[in-house]
mmCIF file of C-alpha atoms in Angstrom:
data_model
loop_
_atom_site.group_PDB
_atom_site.id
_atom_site.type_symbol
_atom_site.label_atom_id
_atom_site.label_comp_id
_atom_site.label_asym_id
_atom_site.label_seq_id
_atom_site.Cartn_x
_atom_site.Cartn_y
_atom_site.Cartn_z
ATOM 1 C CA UNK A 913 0.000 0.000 0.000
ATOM 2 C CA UNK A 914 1.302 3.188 -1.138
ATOM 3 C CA UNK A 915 0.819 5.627 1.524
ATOM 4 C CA UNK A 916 -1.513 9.040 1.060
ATOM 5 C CA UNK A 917 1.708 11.596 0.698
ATOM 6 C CA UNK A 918 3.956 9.502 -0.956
ATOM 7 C CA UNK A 919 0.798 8.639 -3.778
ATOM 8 C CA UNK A 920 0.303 12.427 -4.272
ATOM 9 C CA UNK A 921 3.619 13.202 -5.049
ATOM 10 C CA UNK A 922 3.983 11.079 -7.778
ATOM 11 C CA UNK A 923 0.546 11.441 -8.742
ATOM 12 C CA UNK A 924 1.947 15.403 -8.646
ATOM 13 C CA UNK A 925 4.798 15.132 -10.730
ATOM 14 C CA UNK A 926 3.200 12.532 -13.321
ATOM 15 C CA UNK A 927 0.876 15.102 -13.862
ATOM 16 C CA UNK A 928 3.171 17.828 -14.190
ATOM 17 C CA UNK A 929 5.157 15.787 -17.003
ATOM 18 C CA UNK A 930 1.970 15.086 -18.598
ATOM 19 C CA UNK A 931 2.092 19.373 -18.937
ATOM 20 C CA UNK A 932 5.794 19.813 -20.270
ATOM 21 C CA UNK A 933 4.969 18.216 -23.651
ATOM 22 C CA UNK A 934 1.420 21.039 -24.054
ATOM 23 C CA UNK A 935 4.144 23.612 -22.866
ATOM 24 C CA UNK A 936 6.613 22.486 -25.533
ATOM 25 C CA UNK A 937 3.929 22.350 -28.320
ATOM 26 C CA UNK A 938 2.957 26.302 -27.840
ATOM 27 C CA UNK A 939 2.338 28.085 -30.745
ATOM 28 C CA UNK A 940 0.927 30.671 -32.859
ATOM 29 C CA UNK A 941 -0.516 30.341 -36.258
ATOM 30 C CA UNK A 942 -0.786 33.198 -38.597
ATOM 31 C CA UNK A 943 -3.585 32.411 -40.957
ATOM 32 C CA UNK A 944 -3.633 34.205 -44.177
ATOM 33 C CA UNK A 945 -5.820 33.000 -47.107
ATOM 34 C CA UNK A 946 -4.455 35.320 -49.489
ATOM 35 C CA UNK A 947 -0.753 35.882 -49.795
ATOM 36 C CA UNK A 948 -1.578 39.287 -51.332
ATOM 37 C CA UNK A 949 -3.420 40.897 -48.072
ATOM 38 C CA UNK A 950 -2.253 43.317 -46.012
ATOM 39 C CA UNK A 951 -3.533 41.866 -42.739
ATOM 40 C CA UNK A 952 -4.309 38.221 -41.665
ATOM 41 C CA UNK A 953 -7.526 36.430 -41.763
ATOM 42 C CA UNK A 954 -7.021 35.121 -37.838
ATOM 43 C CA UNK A 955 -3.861 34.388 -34.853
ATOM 44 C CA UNK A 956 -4.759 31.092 -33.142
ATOM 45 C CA UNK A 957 -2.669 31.298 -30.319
ATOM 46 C CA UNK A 958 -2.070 27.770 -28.204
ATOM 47 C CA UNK A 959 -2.299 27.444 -24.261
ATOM 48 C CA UNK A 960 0.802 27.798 -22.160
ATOM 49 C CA UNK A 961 1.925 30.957 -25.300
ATOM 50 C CA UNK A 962 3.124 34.002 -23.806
ATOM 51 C CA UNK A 963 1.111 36.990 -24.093
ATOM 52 C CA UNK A 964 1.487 40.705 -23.874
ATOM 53 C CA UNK A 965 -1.548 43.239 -24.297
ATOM 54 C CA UNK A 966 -0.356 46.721 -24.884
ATOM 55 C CA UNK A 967 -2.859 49.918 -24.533
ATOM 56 C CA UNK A 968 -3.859 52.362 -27.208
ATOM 57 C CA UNK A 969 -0.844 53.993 -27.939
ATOM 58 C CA UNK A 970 -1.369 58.009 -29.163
ATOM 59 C CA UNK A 971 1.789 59.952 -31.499
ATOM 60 C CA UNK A 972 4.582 61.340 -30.194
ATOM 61 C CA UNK A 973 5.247 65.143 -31.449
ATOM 62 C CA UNK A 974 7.506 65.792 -34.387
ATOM 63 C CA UNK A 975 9.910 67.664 -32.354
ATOM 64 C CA UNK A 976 9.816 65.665 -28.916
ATOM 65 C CA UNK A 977 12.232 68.929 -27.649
ATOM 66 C CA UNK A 978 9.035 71.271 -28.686
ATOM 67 C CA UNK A 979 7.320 71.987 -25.126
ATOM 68 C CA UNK A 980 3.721 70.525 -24.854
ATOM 69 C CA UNK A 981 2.424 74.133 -24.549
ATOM 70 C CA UNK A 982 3.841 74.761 -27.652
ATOM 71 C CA UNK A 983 1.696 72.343 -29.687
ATOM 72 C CA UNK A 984 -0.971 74.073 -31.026
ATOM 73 C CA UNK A 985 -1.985 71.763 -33.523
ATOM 74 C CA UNK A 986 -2.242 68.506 -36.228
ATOM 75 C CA UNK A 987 1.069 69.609 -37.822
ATOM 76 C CA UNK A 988 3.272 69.702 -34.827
ATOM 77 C CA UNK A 989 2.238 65.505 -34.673
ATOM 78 C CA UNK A 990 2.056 65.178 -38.488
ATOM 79 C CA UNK A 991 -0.406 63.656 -41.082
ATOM 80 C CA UNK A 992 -1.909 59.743 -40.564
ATOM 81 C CA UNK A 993 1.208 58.385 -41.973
ATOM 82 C CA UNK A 994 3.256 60.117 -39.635
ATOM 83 C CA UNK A 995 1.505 59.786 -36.783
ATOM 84 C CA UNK A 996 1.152 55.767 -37.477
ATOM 85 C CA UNK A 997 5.139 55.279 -37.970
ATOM 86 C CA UNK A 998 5.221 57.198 -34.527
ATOM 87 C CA UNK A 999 2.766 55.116 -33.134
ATOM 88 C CA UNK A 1000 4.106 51.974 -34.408
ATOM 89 C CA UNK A 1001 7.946 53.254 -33.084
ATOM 90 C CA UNK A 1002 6.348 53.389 -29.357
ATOM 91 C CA UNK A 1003 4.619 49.897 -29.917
ATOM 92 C CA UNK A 1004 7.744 48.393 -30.907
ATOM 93 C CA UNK A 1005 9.610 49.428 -28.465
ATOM 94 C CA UNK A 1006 6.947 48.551 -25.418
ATOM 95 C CA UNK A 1007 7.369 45.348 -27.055
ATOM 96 C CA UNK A 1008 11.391 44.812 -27.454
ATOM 97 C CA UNK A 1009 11.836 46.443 -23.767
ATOM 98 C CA UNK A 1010 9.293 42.828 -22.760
ATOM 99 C CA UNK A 1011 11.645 40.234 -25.317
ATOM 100 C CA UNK A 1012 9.351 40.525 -28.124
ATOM 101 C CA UNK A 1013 9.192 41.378 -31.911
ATOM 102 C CA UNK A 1014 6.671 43.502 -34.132
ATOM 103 C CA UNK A 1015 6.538 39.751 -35.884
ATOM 104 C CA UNK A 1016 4.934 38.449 -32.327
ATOM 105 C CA UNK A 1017 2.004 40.728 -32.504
ATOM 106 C CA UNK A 1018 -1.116 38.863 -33.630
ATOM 107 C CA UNK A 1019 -3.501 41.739 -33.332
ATOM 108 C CA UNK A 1020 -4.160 45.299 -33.386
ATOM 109 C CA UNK A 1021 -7.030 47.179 -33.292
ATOM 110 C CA UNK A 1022 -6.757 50.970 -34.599
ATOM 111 C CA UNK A 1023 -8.884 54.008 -34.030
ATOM 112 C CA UNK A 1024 -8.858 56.567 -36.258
ATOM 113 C CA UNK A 1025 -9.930 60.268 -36.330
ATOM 114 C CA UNK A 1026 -10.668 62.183 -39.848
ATOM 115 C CA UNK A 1027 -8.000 64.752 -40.568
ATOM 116 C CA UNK A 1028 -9.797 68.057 -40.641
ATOM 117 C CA UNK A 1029 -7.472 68.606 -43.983
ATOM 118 C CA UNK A 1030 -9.215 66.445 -45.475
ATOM 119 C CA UNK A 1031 -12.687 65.910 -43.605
ATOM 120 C CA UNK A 1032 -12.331 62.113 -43.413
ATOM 121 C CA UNK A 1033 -10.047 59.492 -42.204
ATOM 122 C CA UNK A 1034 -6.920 58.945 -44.680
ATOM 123 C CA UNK A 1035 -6.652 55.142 -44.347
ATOM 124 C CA UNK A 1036 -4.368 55.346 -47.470
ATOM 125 C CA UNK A 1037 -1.877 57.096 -44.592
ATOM 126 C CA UNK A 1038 -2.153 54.561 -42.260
ATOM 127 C CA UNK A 1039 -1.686 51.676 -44.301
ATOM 128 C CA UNK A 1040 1.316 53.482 -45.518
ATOM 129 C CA UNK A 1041 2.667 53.818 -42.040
ATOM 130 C CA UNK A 1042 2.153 49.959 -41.304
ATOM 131 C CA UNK A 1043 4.075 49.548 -44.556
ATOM 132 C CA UNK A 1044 7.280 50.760 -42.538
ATOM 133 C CA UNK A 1045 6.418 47.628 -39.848
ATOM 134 C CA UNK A 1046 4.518 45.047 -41.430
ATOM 135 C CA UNK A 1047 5.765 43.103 -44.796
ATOM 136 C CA UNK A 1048 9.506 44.268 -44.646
ATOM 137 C CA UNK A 1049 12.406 42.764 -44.480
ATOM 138 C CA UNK A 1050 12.936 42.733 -41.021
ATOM 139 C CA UNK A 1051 8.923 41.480 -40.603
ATOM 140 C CA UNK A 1052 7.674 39.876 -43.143
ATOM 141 C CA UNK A 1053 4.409 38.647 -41.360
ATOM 142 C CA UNK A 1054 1.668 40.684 -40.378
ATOM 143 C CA UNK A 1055 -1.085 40.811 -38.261
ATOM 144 C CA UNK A 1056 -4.715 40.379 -37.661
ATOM 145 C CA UNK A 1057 -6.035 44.190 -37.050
ATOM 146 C CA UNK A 1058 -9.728 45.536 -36.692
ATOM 147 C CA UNK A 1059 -10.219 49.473 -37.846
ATOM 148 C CA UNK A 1060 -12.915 51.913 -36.586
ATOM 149 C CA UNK A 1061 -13.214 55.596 -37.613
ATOM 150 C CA UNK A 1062 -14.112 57.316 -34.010
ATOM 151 C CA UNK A 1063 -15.305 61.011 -33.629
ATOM 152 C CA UNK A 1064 -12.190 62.163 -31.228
ATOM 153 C CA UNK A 1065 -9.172 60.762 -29.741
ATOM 154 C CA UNK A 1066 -8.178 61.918 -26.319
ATOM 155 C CA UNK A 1067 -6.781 65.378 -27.649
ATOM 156 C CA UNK A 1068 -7.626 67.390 -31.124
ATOM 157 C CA UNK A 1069 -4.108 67.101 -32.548
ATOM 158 C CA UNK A 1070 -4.365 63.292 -32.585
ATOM 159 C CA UNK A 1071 -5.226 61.099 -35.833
ATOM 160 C CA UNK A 1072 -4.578 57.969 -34.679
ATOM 161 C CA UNK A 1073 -4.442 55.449 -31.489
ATOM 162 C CA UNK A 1074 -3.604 51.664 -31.762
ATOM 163 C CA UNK A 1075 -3.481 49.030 -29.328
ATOM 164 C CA UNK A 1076 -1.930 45.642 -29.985
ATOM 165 C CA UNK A 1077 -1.572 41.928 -28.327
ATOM 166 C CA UNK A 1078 1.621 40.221 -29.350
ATOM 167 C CA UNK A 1079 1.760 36.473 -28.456
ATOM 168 C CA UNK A 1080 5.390 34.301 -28.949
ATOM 169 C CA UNK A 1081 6.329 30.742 -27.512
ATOM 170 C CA UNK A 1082 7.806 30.453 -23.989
#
């Protein structure tokens, strides 16, 4: 007879083998049903995969000397384009400061103001700016992303806010 603390010990650490091979297996899937699109049809990301959600992430001025009650306006934080590759800059390096890569994020969600130069969102801009990120050499994946045109961001002078979850093995 095996006795009661001896049995769950074993019973413990059979279990927790039983695990290591699920942790080993972790993964994430891109899927992508046409090899021409910009963004991915769906991430399936595996148990036991790490995970880092990063919030909405706003522009950085132009001139990050200029003093914030200096900026008066949309040109002292650029057009969409701009304002993306600045966004973009700050997610990248959130995520490289944590041990990841822009080619570990697996979703982004973007809202997007109209530019009062033009009196409607310039998605051409933005997609431009994800062209500096997404597709390259030094990423060639991309990423699942969701886009909504919103009345405001948190201040006038901003285009543009994106948010992003990057998943990678363990």
């Amino acid at each position: 007879m095996v006795p009661v603390k001896k049995f769950a010990l074993t019973l413990g650490a059979g279990l927790a083998a039983l695990a290591l091979p699920a942790l080993a297996q972790a993964q994430v899937t891109k899927i992508k049903s046409n090899p021409a699109a910009f963004i991915l049809d769906a991430a399936d990301v595996k148990a036991g995969t790490d995970m880092i959600f990063v919030s909405g992430q706003l522009p950085s001025p132009i001139d990050p000397a200029k003093p914030m009650s200096e900026i008066k306006s949309i040109d002292d934080y650029g057009d969409s384009k701009v304002q993306t590759i600045s966004v973009l800059g700050k997610i990248k390096k959130i995520l490289e400061g944590r041990g990841y890569a822009m080619g570990d994020v697996v979703k982004m969600t973007l809202f997007i103001a109209a530019d009062p130069k033009l009196g409607k969102i310039d998605f051409a801009g933005v997609n431009e700016g994800f062209k500096q990120f997404f597709g390259t050499a030094e990423n060639p994946s991309t990423t699942a992303r969701s886009a909504f045109q919103v009345a405001n961001l948190v201040g006038p002078n901003f285009l543009i806010e994106i948010e992003a979850i990057a998943a990678k093995k363990e």
